[in-house]
Amino acid sequence: MNPNSWLMLCRSVRFGETDAAGVMHFQQLLRWCHEAYEESLERFGLTAAEIFPTPGCTPEVALPIVHCSADFRRPLICGSPLAIGLKPTRLDPGCFEVRYSFSSDDQLVAEGLTLHVAIRADGRQRCELPQGINRWLEASALQGGIQPL
């Protein structure tokens, strides 16, 4: 499977995502980051129920975002095409980050970052990343070399 199939996503800016000036509202960027993360996991083959709580099903390990950031380079308007590149990286056995690059018409328009830690859902103590996330991180790293567990 080609990593680009889950690490490069496309979408457009929608009217409801813009402000009164007609440009993307700043809070949309972090929403798009999380949506791209979810879609990347799905395209890789991990179901939402394996990673996120759903009615009647809580995974043993939660992956809260403990840090995020967003940098804006150029304004985006309704209809702007977006290519979203994801670069997930394992930082240690219980932590990973995802860097996001947003391009429109081959120009970098924004960047984002989310930092996730693994915690046991029952006691909220740090733990190792779940196996599915480790597979996603390992496969994603193959583009730039193998990343040890």
mmCIF file with all atom_site columns, C-alpha atoms in Angstrom:
data_model
loop_
_atom_site.group_PDB
_atom_site.id
_atom_site.type_symbol
_atom_site.label_atom_id
_atom_site.label_alt_id
_atom_site.label_comp_id
_atom_site.label_asym_id
_atom_site.label_entity_id
_atom_site.label_seq_id
_atom_site.pdbx_PDB_ins_code
_atom_site.Cartn_x
_atom_site.Cartn_y
_atom_site.Cartn_z
_atom_site.occupancy
_atom_site.B_iso_or_equiv
_atom_site.pdbx_formal_charge
_atom_site.auth_seq_id
_atom_site.auth_comp_id
_atom_site.auth_asym_id
_atom_site.auth_atom_id
_atom_site.pdbx_PDB_model_num
ATOM 1   C CA . MET A 1 1   ? 0.000   0.000  0.000  1.00 0.00 ? 1   MET A CA 1
ATOM 2   C CA . ASN A 1 2   ? 1.307   3.429  -0.969 1.00 0.00 ? 2   ASN A CA 1
ATOM 3   C CA . PRO A 1 3   ? 1.641   5.761  2.074  1.00 0.00 ? 3   PRO A CA 1
ATOM 4   C CA . ASN A 1 4   ? 0.404   8.682  -0.030 1.00 0.00 ? 4   ASN A CA 1
ATOM 5   C CA . SER A 1 5   ? -3.017  7.021  -0.031 1.00 0.00 ? 5   SER A CA 1
ATOM 6   C CA . TRP A 1 6   ? -3.358  7.844  3.675  1.00 0.00 ? 6   TRP A CA 1
ATOM 7   C CA . LEU A 1 7   ? -0.850  10.698 4.111  1.00 0.00 ? 7   LEU A CA 1
ATOM 8   C CA . MET A 1 8   ? -2.051  13.085 1.362  1.00 0.00 ? 8   MET A CA 1
ATOM 9   C CA . LEU A 1 9   ? -5.689  14.159 1.508  1.00 0.00 ? 9   LEU A CA 1
ATOM 10  C CA . CYS A 1 10  ? -7.694  16.663 -0.538 1.00 0.00 ? 10  CYS A CA 1
ATOM 11  C CA . ARG A 1 11  ? -10.658 18.907 0.234  1.00 0.00 ? 11  ARG A CA 1
ATOM 12  C CA . SER A 1 12  ? -11.996 22.397 -0.529 1.00 0.00 ? 12  SER A CA 1
ATOM 13  C CA . VAL A 1 13  ? -12.767 25.352 1.695  1.00 0.00 ? 13  VAL A CA 1
ATOM 14  C CA . ARG A 1 14  ? -16.549 25.548 2.226  1.00 0.00 ? 14  ARG A CA 1
ATOM 15  C CA . PHE A 1 15  ? -18.598 28.736 2.645  1.00 0.00 ? 15  PHE A CA 1
ATOM 16  C CA . GLY A 1 16  ? -19.490 27.857 6.252  1.00 0.00 ? 16  GLY A CA 1
ATOM 17  C CA . GLU A 1 17  ? -15.782 27.684 7.088  1.00 0.00 ? 17  GLU A CA 1
ATOM 18  C CA . THR A 1 18  ? -15.200 31.338 6.251  1.00 0.00 ? 18  THR A CA 1
ATOM 19  C CA . ASP A 1 19  ? -15.763 34.486 8.324  1.00 0.00 ? 19  ASP A CA 1
ATOM 20  C CA . ALA A 1 20  ? -17.498 37.770 7.505  1.00 0.00 ? 20  ALA A CA 1
ATOM 21  C CA . ALA A 1 21  ? -14.446 38.874 5.489  1.00 0.00 ? 21  ALA A CA 1
ATOM 22  C CA . GLY A 1 22  ? -14.819 35.788 3.283  1.00 0.00 ? 22  GLY A CA 1
ATOM 23  C CA . VAL A 1 23  ? -11.623 34.074 4.424  1.00 0.00 ? 23  VAL A CA 1
ATOM 24  C CA . MET A 1 24  ? -11.161 30.854 6.357  1.00 0.00 ? 24  MET A CA 1
ATOM 25  C CA . HIS A 1 25  ? -11.950 31.338 10.044 1.00 0.00 ? 25  HIS A CA 1
ATOM 26  C CA . PHE A 1 26  ? -8.829  30.599 12.116 1.00 0.00 ? 26  PHE A CA 1
ATOM 27  C CA . GLN A 1 27  ? -10.334 27.785 14.226 1.00 0.00 ? 27  GLN A CA 1
ATOM 28  C CA . GLN A 1 28  ? -11.055 25.712 11.113 1.00 0.00 ? 28  GLN A CA 1
ATOM 29  C CA . LEU A 1 29  ? -7.408  24.765 10.721 1.00 0.00 ? 29  LEU A CA 1
ATOM 30  C CA . LEU A 1 30  ? -7.272  22.629 13.868 1.00 0.00 ? 30  LEU A CA 1
ATOM 31  C CA . ARG A 1 31  ? -10.594 21.028 12.963 1.00 0.00 ? 31  ARG A CA 1
ATOM 32  C CA . TRP A 1 32  ? -9.176  20.161 9.548  1.00 0.00 ? 32  TRP A CA 1
ATOM 33  C CA . CYS A 1 33  ? -6.081  18.710 11.236 1.00 0.00 ? 33  CYS A CA 1
ATOM 34  C CA . HIS A 1 34  ? -8.178  16.350 13.329 1.00 0.00 ? 34  HIS A CA 1
ATOM 35  C CA . GLU A 1 35  ? -10.421 15.414 10.415 1.00 0.00 ? 35  GLU A CA 1
ATOM 36  C CA . ALA A 1 36  ? -7.329  14.636 8.306  1.00 0.00 ? 36  ALA A CA 1
ATOM 37  C CA . TYR A 1 37  ? -5.921  12.500 11.167 1.00 0.00 ? 37  TYR A CA 1
ATOM 38  C CA . GLU A 1 38  ? -9.195  10.554 11.386 1.00 0.00 ? 38  GLU A CA 1
ATOM 39  C CA . GLU A 1 39  ? -9.405  10.094 7.613  1.00 0.00 ? 39  GLU A CA 1
ATOM 40  C CA . SER A 1 40  ? -5.768  8.992  7.437  1.00 0.00 ? 40  SER A CA 1
ATOM 41  C CA . LEU A 1 41  ? -6.401  6.297  10.054 1.00 0.00 ? 41  LEU A CA 1
ATOM 42  C CA . GLU A 1 42  ? -9.523  5.127  8.179  1.00 0.00 ? 42  GLU A CA 1
ATOM 43  C CA . ARG A 1 43  ? -7.692  4.977  4.841  1.00 0.00 ? 43  ARG A CA 1
ATOM 44  C CA . PHE A 1 44  ? -4.935  2.993  6.518  1.00 0.00 ? 44  PHE A CA 1
ATOM 45  C CA . GLY A 1 45  ? -7.542  0.486  7.710  1.00 0.00 ? 45  GLY A CA 1
ATOM 46  C CA . LEU A 1 46  ? -8.167  1.456  11.343 1.00 0.00 ? 46  LEU A CA 1
ATOM 47  C CA . THR A 1 47  ? -11.829 1.914  12.222 1.00 0.00 ? 47  THR A CA 1
ATOM 48  C CA . ALA A 1 48  ? -13.008 4.819  14.341 1.00 0.00 ? 48  ALA A CA 1
ATOM 49  C CA . ALA A 1 49  ? -14.148 2.349  17.036 1.00 0.00 ? 49  ALA A CA 1
ATOM 50  C CA . GLU A 1 50  ? -10.561 1.055  17.374 1.00 0.00 ? 50  GLU A CA 1
ATOM 51  C CA . ILE A 1 51  ? -9.266  4.538  18.237 1.00 0.00 ? 51  ILE A CA 1
ATOM 52  C CA . PHE A 1 52  ? -12.131 6.753  19.438 1.00 0.00 ? 52  PHE A CA 1
ATOM 53  C CA . PRO A 1 53  ? -14.868 6.127  22.003 1.00 0.00 ? 53  PRO A CA 1
ATOM 54  C CA . THR A 1 54  ? -18.236 5.273  20.479 1.00 0.00 ? 54  THR A CA 1
ATOM 55  C CA . PRO A 1 55  ? -21.562 4.517  22.182 1.00 0.00 ? 55  PRO A CA 1
ATOM 56  C CA . GLY A 1 56  ? -21.092 1.282  24.107 1.00 0.00 ? 56  GLY A CA 1
ATOM 57  C CA . CYS A 1 57  ? -17.409 0.910  23.198 1.00 0.00 ? 57  CYS A CA 1
ATOM 58  C CA . THR A 1 58  ? -14.446 2.586  24.863 1.00 0.00 ? 58  THR A CA 1
ATOM 59  C CA . PRO A 1 59  ? -10.958 1.588  23.674 1.00 0.00 ? 59  PRO A CA 1
ATOM 60  C CA . GLU A 1 60  ? -8.553  0.590  26.481 1.00 0.00 ? 60  GLU A CA 1
ATOM 61  C CA . VAL A 1 61  ? -6.135  3.336  25.446 1.00 0.00 ? 61  VAL A CA 1
ATOM 62  C CA . ALA A 1 62  ? -7.090  6.978  24.884 1.00 0.00 ? 62  ALA A CA 1
ATOM 63  C CA . LEU A 1 63  ? -4.967  9.300  22.750 1.00 0.00 ? 63  LEU A CA 1
ATOM 64  C CA . PRO A 1 64  ? -5.653  12.846 23.970 1.00 0.00 ? 64  PRO A CA 1
ATOM 65  C CA . ILE A 1 65  ? -4.063  15.819 22.261 1.00 0.00 ? 65  ILE A CA 1
ATOM 66  C CA . VAL A 1 66  ? -1.849  17.519 24.843 1.00 0.00 ? 66  VAL A CA 1
ATOM 67  C CA . HIS A 1 67  ? -0.441  20.222 22.563 1.00 0.00 ? 67  HIS A CA 1
ATOM 68  C CA . CYS A 1 68  ? -1.453  21.770 19.266 1.00 0.00 ? 68  CYS A CA 1
ATOM 69  C CA . SER A 1 69  ? -0.344  24.675 17.135 1.00 0.00 ? 69  SER A CA 1
ATOM 70  C CA . ALA A 1 70  ? -1.333  26.354 13.891 1.00 0.00 ? 70  ALA A CA 1
ATOM 71  C CA . ASP A 1 71  ? 0.533   28.734 11.602 1.00 0.00 ? 71  ASP A CA 1
ATOM 72  C CA . PHE A 1 72  ? -1.189  30.645 8.817  1.00 0.00 ? 72  PHE A CA 1
ATOM 73  C CA . ARG A 1 73  ? 0.781   31.676 5.725  1.00 0.00 ? 73  ARG A CA 1
ATOM 74  C CA . ARG A 1 74  ? -1.861  32.846 3.211  1.00 0.00 ? 74  ARG A CA 1
ATOM 75  C CA . PRO A 1 75  ? -5.612  33.512 3.313  1.00 0.00 ? 75  PRO A CA 1
ATOM 76  C CA . LEU A 1 76  ? -8.013  30.859 2.038  1.00 0.00 ? 76  LEU A CA 1
ATOM 77  C CA . ILE A 1 77  ? -11.392 31.693 0.515  1.00 0.00 ? 77  ILE A CA 1
ATOM 78  C CA . CYS A 1 78  ? -14.496 29.666 -0.246 1.00 0.00 ? 78  CYS A CA 1
ATOM 79  C CA . GLY A 1 79  ? -13.722 27.176 -2.998 1.00 0.00 ? 79  GLY A CA 1
ATOM 80  C CA . SER A 1 80  ? -9.956  27.124 -2.453 1.00 0.00 ? 80  SER A CA 1
ATOM 81  C CA . PRO A 1 81  ? -8.622  23.622 -3.135 1.00 0.00 ? 81  PRO A CA 1
ATOM 82  C CA . LEU A 1 82  ? -6.551  22.138 -0.325 1.00 0.00 ? 82  LEU A CA 1
ATOM 83  C CA . ALA A 1 83  ? -3.973  19.367 -0.293 1.00 0.00 ? 83  ALA A CA 1
ATOM 84  C CA . ILE A 1 84  ? -3.285  18.225 3.265  1.00 0.00 ? 84  ILE A CA 1
ATOM 85  C CA . GLY A 1 85  ? -0.058  16.339 3.888  1.00 0.00 ? 85  GLY A CA 1
ATOM 86  C CA . LEU A 1 86  ? 0.368   14.443 7.150  1.00 0.00 ? 86  LEU A CA 1
ATOM 87  C CA . LYS A 1 87  ? 3.690   13.510 8.723  1.00 0.00 ? 87  LYS A CA 1
ATOM 88  C CA . PRO A 1 88  ? 3.119   11.315 11.802 1.00 0.00 ? 88  PRO A CA 1
ATOM 89  C CA . THR A 1 89  ? 6.166   10.621 13.975 1.00 0.00 ? 89  THR A CA 1
ATOM 90  C CA . ARG A 1 90  ? 6.575   8.426  17.057 1.00 0.00 ? 90  ARG A CA 1
ATOM 91  C CA . LEU A 1 91  ? 8.396   10.414 19.735 1.00 0.00 ? 91  LEU A CA 1
ATOM 92  C CA . ASP A 1 92  ? 8.593   7.628  22.334 1.00 0.00 ? 92  ASP A CA 1
ATOM 93  C CA . PRO A 1 93  ? 6.667   4.373  23.014 1.00 0.00 ? 93  PRO A CA 1
ATOM 94  C CA . GLY A 1 94  ? 3.709   6.312  24.417 1.00 0.00 ? 94  GLY A CA 1
ATOM 95  C CA . CYS A 1 95  ? 3.680   9.537  22.420 1.00 0.00 ? 95  CYS A CA 1
ATOM 96  C CA . PHE A 1 96  ? 3.460   10.730 18.813 1.00 0.00 ? 96  PHE A CA 1
ATOM 97  C CA . GLU A 1 97  ? 2.978   13.927 16.865 1.00 0.00 ? 97  GLU A CA 1
ATOM 98  C CA . VAL A 1 98  ? 1.370   14.664 13.540 1.00 0.00 ? 98  VAL A CA 1
ATOM 99  C CA . ARG A 1 99  ? 2.574   17.587 11.440 1.00 0.00 ? 99  ARG A CA 1
ATOM 100 C CA . TYR A 1 100 ? 0.159   18.868 8.826  1.00 0.00 ? 100 TYR A CA 1
ATOM 101 C CA . SER A 1 101 ? 0.978   20.969 5.775  1.00 0.00 ? 101 SER A CA 1
ATOM 102 C CA . PHE A 1 102 ? -1.837  22.683 3.884  1.00 0.00 ? 102 PHE A CA 1
ATOM 103 C CA . SER A 1 103 ? -1.227  23.688 0.276  1.00 0.00 ? 103 SER A CA 1
ATOM 104 C CA . SER A 1 104 ? -3.442  25.415 -2.253 1.00 0.00 ? 104 SER A CA 1
ATOM 105 C CA . ASP A 1 105 ? -2.432  25.784 -5.884 1.00 0.00 ? 105 ASP A CA 1
ATOM 106 C CA . ASP A 1 106 ? 1.025   24.432 -4.976 1.00 0.00 ? 106 ASP A CA 1
ATOM 107 C CA . GLN A 1 107 ? 1.628   27.141 -2.342 1.00 0.00 ? 107 GLN A CA 1
ATOM 108 C CA . LEU A 1 108 ? 2.005   26.454 1.365  1.00 0.00 ? 108 LEU A CA 1
ATOM 109 C CA . VAL A 1 109 ? -0.922  28.211 3.056  1.00 0.00 ? 109 VAL A CA 1
ATOM 110 C CA . ALA A 1 110 ? -0.856  26.796 6.613  1.00 0.00 ? 110 ALA A CA 1
ATOM 111 C CA . GLU A 1 111 ? 0.795   24.306 8.946  1.00 0.00 ? 111 GLU A CA 1
ATOM 112 C CA . GLY A 1 112 ? -0.496  22.505 12.006 1.00 0.00 ? 112 GLY A CA 1
ATOM 113 C CA . LEU A 1 113 ? 0.761   20.200 14.729 1.00 0.00 ? 113 LEU A CA 1
ATOM 114 C CA . THR A 1 114 ? -0.953  17.864 17.179 1.00 0.00 ? 114 THR A CA 1
ATOM 115 C CA . LEU A 1 115 ? 0.879   16.030 19.962 1.00 0.00 ? 115 LEU A CA 1
ATOM 116 C CA . HIS A 1 116 ? -0.821  12.900 21.338 1.00 0.00 ? 116 HIS A CA 1
ATOM 117 C CA . VAL A 1 117 ? -0.046  10.800 24.418 1.00 0.00 ? 117 VAL A CA 1
ATOM 118 C CA . ALA A 1 118 ? -1.346  7.324  25.210 1.00 0.00 ? 118 ALA A CA 1
ATOM 119 C CA . ILE A 1 119 ? -3.169  6.881  28.508 1.00 0.00 ? 119 ILE A CA 1
ATOM 120 C CA . ARG A 1 120 ? -5.123  3.968  29.954 1.00 0.00 ? 120 ARG A CA 1
ATOM 121 C CA . ALA A 1 121 ? -8.801  4.867  29.688 1.00 0.00 ? 121 ALA A CA 1
ATOM 122 C CA . ASP A 1 122 ? -9.621  3.396  33.100 1.00 0.00 ? 122 ASP A CA 1
ATOM 123 C CA . GLY A 1 123 ? -6.908  5.037  35.265 1.00 0.00 ? 123 GLY A CA 1
ATOM 124 C CA . ARG A 1 124 ? -5.626  7.859  33.042 1.00 0.00 ? 124 ARG A CA 1
ATOM 125 C CA . GLN A 1 125 ? -2.010  6.691  33.473 1.00 0.00 ? 125 GLN A CA 1
ATOM 126 C CA . ARG A 1 126 ? 0.515   6.934  30.637 1.00 0.00 ? 126 ARG A CA 1
ATOM 127 C CA . CYS A 1 127 ? 1.017   3.723  28.678 1.00 0.00 ? 127 CYS A CA 1
ATOM 128 C CA . GLU A 1 128 ? 2.332   2.467  25.343 1.00 0.00 ? 128 GLU A CA 1
ATOM 129 C CA . LEU A 1 129 ? 0.600   3.324  22.089 1.00 0.00 ? 129 LEU A CA 1
ATOM 130 C CA . PRO A 1 130 ? -1.986  0.830  20.821 1.00 0.00 ? 130 PRO A CA 1
ATOM 131 C CA . GLN A 1 131 ? -0.856  -1.698 18.226 1.00 0.00 ? 131 GLN A CA 1
ATOM 132 C CA . GLY A 1 132 ? -2.945  -0.151 15.418 1.00 0.00 ? 132 GLY A CA 1
ATOM 133 C CA . ILE A 1 133 ? -1.401  3.298  15.936 1.00 0.00 ? 133 ILE A CA 1
ATOM 134 C CA . ASN A 1 134 ? 2.073   1.734  16.027 1.00 0.00 ? 134 ASN A CA 1
ATOM 135 C CA . ARG A 1 135 ? 1.367   0.028  12.665 1.00 0.00 ? 135 ARG A CA 1
ATOM 136 C CA . TRP A 1 136 ? 0.150   3.347  11.188 1.00 0.00 ? 136 TRP A CA 1
ATOM 137 C CA . LEU A 1 137 ? 3.245   5.180  12.482 1.00 0.00 ? 137 LEU A CA 1
ATOM 138 C CA . GLU A 1 138 ? 5.620   2.472  11.241 1.00 0.00 ? 138 GLU A CA 1
ATOM 139 C CA . ALA A 1 139 ? 4.017   2.312  7.787  1.00 0.00 ? 139 ALA A CA 1
ATOM 140 C CA . SER A 1 140 ? 3.961   6.106  7.552  1.00 0.00 ? 140 SER A CA 1
ATOM 141 C CA . ALA A 1 141 ? 7.672   6.276  8.375  1.00 0.00 ? 141 ALA A CA 1
ATOM 142 C CA . LEU A 1 142 ? 8.603   3.934  5.519  1.00 0.00 ? 142 LEU A CA 1
ATOM 143 C CA . GLN A 1 143 ? 8.606   6.918  3.160  1.00 0.00 ? 143 GLN A CA 1
ATOM 144 C CA . GLY A 1 144 ? 11.641  8.312  4.939  1.00 0.00 ? 144 GLY A CA 1
ATOM 145 C CA . GLY A 1 145 ? 13.183  5.151  6.403  1.00 0.00 ? 145 GLY A CA 1
ATOM 146 C CA . ILE A 1 146 ? 12.220  2.729  9.128  1.00 0.00 ? 146 ILE A CA 1
ATOM 147 C CA . GLN A 1 147 ? 11.448  4.135  12.560 1.00 0.00 ? 147 GLN A CA 1
ATOM 148 C CA . PRO A 1 148 ? 12.234  1.795  15.494 1.00 0.00 ? 148 PRO A CA 1
ATOM 149 C CA . LEU A 1 149 ? 9.523   0.945  18.016 1.00 0.00 ? 149 LEU A CA 1
#
